[in-house]
mmCIF file of C-alpha atoms in Angstrom:
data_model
loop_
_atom_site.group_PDB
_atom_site.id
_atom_site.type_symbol
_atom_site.label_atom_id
_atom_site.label_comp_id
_atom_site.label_asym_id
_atom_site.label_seq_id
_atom_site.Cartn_x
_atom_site.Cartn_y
_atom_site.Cartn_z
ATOM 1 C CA UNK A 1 -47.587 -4.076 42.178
ATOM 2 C CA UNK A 2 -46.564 -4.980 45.564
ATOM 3 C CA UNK A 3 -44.810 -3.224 47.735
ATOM 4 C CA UNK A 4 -43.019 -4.378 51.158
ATOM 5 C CA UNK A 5 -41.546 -2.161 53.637
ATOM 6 C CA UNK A 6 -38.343 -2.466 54.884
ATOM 7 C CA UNK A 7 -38.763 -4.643 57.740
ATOM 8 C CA UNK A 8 -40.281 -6.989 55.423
ATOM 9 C CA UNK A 9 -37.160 -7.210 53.940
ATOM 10 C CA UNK A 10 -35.252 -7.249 56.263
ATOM 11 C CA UNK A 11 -37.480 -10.230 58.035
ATOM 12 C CA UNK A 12 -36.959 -12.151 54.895
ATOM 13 C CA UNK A 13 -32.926 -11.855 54.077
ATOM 14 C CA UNK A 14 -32.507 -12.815 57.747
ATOM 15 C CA UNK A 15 -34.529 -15.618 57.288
ATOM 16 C CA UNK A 16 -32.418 -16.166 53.895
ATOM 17 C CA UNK A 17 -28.932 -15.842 55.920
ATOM 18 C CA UNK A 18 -29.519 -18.387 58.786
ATOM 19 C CA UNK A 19 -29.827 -20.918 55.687
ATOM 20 C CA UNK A 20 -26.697 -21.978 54.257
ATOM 21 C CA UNK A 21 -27.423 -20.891 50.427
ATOM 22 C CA UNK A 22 -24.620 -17.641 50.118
ATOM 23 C CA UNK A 23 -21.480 -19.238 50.420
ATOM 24 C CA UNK A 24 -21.279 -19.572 46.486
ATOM 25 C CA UNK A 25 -22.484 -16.122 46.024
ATOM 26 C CA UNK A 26 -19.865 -15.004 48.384
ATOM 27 C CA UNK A 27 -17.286 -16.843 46.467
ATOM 28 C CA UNK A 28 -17.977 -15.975 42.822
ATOM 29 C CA UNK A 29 -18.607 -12.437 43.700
ATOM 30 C CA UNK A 30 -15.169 -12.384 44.639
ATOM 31 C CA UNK A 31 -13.955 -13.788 41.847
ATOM 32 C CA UNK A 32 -15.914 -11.601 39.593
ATOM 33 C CA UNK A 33 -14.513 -8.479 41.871
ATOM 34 C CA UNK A 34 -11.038 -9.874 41.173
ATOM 35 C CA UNK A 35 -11.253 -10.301 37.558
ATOM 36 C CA UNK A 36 -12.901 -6.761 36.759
ATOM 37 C CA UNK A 37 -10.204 -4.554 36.137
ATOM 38 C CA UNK A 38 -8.626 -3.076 32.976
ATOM 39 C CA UNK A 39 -7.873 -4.754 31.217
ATOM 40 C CA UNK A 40 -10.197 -7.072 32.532
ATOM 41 C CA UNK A 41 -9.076 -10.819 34.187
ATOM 42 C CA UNK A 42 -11.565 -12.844 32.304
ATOM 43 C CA UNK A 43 -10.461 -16.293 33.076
ATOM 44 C CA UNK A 44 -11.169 -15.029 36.631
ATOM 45 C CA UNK A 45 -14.744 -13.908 36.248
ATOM 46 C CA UNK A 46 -15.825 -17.093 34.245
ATOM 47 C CA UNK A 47 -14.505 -18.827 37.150
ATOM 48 C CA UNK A 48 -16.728 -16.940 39.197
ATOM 49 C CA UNK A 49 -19.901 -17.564 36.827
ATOM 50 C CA UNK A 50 -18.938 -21.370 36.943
ATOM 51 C CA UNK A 51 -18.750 -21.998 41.155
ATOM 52 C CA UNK A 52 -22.679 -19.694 41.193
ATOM 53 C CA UNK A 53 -24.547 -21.596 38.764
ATOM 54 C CA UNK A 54 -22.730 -24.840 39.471
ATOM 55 C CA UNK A 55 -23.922 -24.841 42.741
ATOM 56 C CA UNK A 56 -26.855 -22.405 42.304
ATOM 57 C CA UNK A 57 -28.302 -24.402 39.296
ATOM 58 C CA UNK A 58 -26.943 -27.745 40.524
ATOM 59 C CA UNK A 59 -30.190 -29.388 39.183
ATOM 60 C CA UNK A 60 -29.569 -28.085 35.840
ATOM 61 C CA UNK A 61 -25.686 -28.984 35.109
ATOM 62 C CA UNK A 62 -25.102 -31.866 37.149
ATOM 63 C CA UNK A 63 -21.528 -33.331 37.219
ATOM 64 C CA UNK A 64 -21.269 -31.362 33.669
ATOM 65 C CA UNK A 65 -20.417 -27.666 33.108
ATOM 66 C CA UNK A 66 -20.988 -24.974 30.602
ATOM 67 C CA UNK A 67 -18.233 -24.121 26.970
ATOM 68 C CA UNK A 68 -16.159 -22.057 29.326
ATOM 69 C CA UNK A 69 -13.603 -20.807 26.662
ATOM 70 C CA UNK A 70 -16.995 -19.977 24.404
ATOM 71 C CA UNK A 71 -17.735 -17.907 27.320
ATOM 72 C CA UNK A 72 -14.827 -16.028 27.435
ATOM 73 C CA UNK A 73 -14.388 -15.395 24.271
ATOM 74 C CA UNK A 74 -17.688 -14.130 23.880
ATOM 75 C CA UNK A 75 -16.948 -11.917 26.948
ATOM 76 C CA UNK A 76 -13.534 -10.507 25.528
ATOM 77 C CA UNK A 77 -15.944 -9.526 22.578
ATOM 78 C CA UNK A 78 -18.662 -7.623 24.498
ATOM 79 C CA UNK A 79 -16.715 -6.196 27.342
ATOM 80 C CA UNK A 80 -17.792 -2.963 27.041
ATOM 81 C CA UNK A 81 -21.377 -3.752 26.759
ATOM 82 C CA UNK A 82 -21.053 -5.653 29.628
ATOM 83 C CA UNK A 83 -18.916 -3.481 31.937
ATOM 84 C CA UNK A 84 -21.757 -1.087 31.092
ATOM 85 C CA UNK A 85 -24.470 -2.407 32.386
ATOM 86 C CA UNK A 86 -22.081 -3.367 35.291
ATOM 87 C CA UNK A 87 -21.884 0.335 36.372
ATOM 88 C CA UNK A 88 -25.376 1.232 36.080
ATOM 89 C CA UNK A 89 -28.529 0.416 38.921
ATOM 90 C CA UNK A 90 -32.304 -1.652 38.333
ATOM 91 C CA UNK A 91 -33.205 2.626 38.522
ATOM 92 C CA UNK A 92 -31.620 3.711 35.243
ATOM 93 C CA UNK A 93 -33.015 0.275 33.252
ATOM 94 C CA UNK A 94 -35.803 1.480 30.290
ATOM 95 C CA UNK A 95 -37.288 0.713 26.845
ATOM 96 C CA UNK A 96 -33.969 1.518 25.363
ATOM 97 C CA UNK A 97 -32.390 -1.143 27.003
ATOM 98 C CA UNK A 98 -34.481 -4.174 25.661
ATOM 99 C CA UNK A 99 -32.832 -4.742 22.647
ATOM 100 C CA UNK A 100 -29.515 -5.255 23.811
ATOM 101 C CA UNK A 101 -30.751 -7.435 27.097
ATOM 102 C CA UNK A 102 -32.567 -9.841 24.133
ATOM 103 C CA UNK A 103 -29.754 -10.105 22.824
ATOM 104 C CA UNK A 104 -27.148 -10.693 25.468
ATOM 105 C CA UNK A 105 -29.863 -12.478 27.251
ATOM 106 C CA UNK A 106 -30.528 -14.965 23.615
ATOM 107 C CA UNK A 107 -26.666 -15.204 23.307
ATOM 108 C CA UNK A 108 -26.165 -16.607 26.759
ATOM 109 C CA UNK A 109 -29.285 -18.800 26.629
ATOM 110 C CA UNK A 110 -26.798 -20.735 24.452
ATOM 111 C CA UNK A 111 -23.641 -20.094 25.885
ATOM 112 C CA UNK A 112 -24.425 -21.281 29.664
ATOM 113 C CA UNK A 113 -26.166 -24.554 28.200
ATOM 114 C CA UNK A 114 -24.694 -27.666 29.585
ATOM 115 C CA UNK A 115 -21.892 -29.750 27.889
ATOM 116 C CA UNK A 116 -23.437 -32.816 28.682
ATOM 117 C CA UNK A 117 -27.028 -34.522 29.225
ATOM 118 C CA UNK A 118 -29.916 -33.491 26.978
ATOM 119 C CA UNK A 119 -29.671 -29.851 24.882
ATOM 120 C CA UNK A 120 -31.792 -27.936 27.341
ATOM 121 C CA UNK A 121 -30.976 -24.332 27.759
ATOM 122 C CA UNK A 122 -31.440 -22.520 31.413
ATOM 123 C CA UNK A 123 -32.804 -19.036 30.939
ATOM 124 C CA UNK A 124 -32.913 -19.675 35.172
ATOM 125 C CA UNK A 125 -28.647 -19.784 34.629
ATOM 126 C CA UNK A 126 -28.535 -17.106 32.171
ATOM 127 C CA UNK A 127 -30.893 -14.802 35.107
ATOM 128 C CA UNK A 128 -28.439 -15.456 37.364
ATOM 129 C CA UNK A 129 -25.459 -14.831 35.560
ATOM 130 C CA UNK A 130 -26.732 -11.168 34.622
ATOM 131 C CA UNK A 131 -27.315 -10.370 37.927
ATOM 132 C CA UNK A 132 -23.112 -11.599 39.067
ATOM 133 C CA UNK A 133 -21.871 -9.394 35.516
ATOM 134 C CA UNK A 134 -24.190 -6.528 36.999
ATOM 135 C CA UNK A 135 -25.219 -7.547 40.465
ATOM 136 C CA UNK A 136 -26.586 -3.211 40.687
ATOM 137 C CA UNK A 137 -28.481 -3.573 37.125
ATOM 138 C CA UNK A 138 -29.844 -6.949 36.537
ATOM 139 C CA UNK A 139 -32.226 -9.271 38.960
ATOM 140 C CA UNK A 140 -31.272 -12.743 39.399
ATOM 141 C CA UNK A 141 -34.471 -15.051 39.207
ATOM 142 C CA UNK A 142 -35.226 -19.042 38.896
ATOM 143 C CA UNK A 143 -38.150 -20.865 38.033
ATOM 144 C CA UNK A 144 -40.499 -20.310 40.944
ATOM 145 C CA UNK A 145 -39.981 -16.711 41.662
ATOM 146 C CA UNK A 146 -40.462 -16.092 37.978
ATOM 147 C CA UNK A 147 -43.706 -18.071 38.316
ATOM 148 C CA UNK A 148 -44.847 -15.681 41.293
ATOM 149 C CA UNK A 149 -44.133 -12.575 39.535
ATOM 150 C CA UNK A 150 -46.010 -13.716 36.124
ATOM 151 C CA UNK A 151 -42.877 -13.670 34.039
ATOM 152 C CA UNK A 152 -43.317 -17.593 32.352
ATOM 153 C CA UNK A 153 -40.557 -17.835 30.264
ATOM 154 C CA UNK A 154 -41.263 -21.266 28.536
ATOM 155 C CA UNK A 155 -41.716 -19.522 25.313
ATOM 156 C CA UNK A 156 -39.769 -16.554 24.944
ATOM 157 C CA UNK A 157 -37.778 -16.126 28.129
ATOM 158 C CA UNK A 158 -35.847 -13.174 26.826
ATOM 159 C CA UNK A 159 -38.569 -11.538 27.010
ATOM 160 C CA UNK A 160 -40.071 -12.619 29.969
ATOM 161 C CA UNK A 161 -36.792 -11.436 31.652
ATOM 162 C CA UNK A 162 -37.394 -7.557 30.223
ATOM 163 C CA UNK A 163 -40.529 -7.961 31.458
ATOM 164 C CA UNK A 164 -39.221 -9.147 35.100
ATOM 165 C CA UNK A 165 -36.645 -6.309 35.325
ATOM 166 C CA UNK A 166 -39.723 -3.874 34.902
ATOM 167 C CA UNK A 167 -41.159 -5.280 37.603
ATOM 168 C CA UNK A 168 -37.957 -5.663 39.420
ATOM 169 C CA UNK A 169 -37.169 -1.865 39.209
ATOM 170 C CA UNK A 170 -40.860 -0.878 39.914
ATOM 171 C CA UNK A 171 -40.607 -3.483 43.129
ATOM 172 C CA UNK A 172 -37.262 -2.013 43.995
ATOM 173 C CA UNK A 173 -37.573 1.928 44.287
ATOM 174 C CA UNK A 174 -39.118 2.443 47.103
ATOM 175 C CA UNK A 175 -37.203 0.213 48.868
ATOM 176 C CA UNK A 176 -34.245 2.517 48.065
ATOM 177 C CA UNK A 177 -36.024 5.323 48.752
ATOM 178 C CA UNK A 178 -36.836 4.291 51.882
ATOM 179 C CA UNK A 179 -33.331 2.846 52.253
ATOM 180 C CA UNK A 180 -31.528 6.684 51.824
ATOM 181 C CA UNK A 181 -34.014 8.407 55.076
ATOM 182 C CA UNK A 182 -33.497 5.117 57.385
ATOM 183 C CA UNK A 183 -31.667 6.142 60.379
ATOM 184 C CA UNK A 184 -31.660 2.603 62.436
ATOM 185 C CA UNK A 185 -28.687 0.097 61.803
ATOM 186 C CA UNK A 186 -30.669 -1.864 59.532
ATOM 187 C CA UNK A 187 -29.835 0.463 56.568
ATOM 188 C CA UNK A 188 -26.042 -0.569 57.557
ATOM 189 C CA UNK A 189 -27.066 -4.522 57.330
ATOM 190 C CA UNK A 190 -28.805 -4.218 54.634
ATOM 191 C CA UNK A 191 -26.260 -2.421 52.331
ATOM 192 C CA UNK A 192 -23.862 -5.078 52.990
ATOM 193 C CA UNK A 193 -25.150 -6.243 49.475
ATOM 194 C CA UNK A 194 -26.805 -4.539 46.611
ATOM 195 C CA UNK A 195 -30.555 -3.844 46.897
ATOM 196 C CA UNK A 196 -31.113 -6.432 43.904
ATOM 197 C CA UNK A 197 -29.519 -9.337 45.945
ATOM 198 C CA UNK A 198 -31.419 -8.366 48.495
ATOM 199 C CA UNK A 199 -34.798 -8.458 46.994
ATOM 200 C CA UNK A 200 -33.563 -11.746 45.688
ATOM 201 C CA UNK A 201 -33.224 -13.187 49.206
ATOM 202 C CA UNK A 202 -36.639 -11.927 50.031
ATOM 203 C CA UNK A 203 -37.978 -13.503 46.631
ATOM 204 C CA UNK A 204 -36.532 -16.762 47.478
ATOM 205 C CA UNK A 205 -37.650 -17.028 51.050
ATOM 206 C CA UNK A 206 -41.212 -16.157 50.045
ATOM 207 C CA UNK A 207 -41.502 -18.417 46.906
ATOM 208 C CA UNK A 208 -44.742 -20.185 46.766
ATOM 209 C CA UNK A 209 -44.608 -23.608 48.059
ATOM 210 C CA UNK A 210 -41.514 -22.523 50.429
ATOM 211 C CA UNK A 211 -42.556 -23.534 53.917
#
């Protein structure tokens, strides 16, 4: 497993910043913020999970979109699953989790497809929808940094995801570990988002084939 200290990451999610690739993050995080309350304001967060993988997964959708009132409805009926793993960290995720992130994970496979263009589902827009319901809980991924962490999910991506968010949470503790003792203002800066966008950043910037 590899293992980066933390001015690796930090090296890397600067790097990631001086791009211009968070504004949409930014955006729909707000939006998701916004619409989590009780009861929850799910027109609001299904705007939020349209403007990320919109622009996020541009390639994918095109001028087309995803069923958003399928989406919503299927939120309403699995709010409290969801709102769950919202309040939970990458730390507390086990075997006892798999079945339901199959599930959820199979269910949006169909719900995020696009409305238009050929019937290809985007287990990369389903990844990255997790991670915005439970940015704390579940890693956001796409096709390449899937590919560098030996998660191929061309067959069975559900459960090449489970198999990422080991990985993920193996990756990720002792970056928090070394995260809680850090006494320099980089422990400030880096806590401005969760650890798991963080080690998305650092994923992305160090991609294979990135220059």
């Amino acid at each position: 497993m590899l293992h980066i200290s933390l001015a690796d990451l930090e090296r890397s999610c600067l790097k990631y910043e001086k791009g211009d690739w968070d504004s949409a993050y930014r955006i729909a995080t707000t939006l998701v913020h916004e619409g989590w309350s009780d009861p929850p304001r799910l027109p609001k967060i299904v705007d939020g999970l349209n403007v990320l993988l919109r622009v996020w997964n541009q390639q994918y959708y095109g001028p087309s979109g995803f069923d958003e009132p399928r989406l919503e409805e299927w939120l309403r009926s699995n709010w409290n699953e969801i709102d769950s793993f919202h309040r939970r960290e990458i730390s507390s995720f086990g075997a006892s989790d798999q079945e339901a992130i199959e599930r959820t994970f199979t269910e949006l496979l169909d719900l995020l497809q696009r409305t238009s263009g050929a019937k290809k589902r985007s287990p990369v827009s389903v990844g990255k929808a997790l991670h915005l319901l439970a940015p704390r809980f579940f890693p956001a991924w796409d096709s390449g940094i899937a590919s560098d962490w030996k998660c191929p999910y061309l067959t069975r991506p559900s459960v090449a995801y489970i198999v990422f968010c080991h990985r993920m949470k193996e990756f990720a503790a002792p970056l928090k570990e070394a995260l809680a003792t850090d006494d320099s203002p980089r422990r400030a800066w880096l806590s401005k988002k969760t650890l798991l966008k963080r080690i998305d950043e650092y994923n992305y910037v160090n991609r294979k084939g990135r220059s």
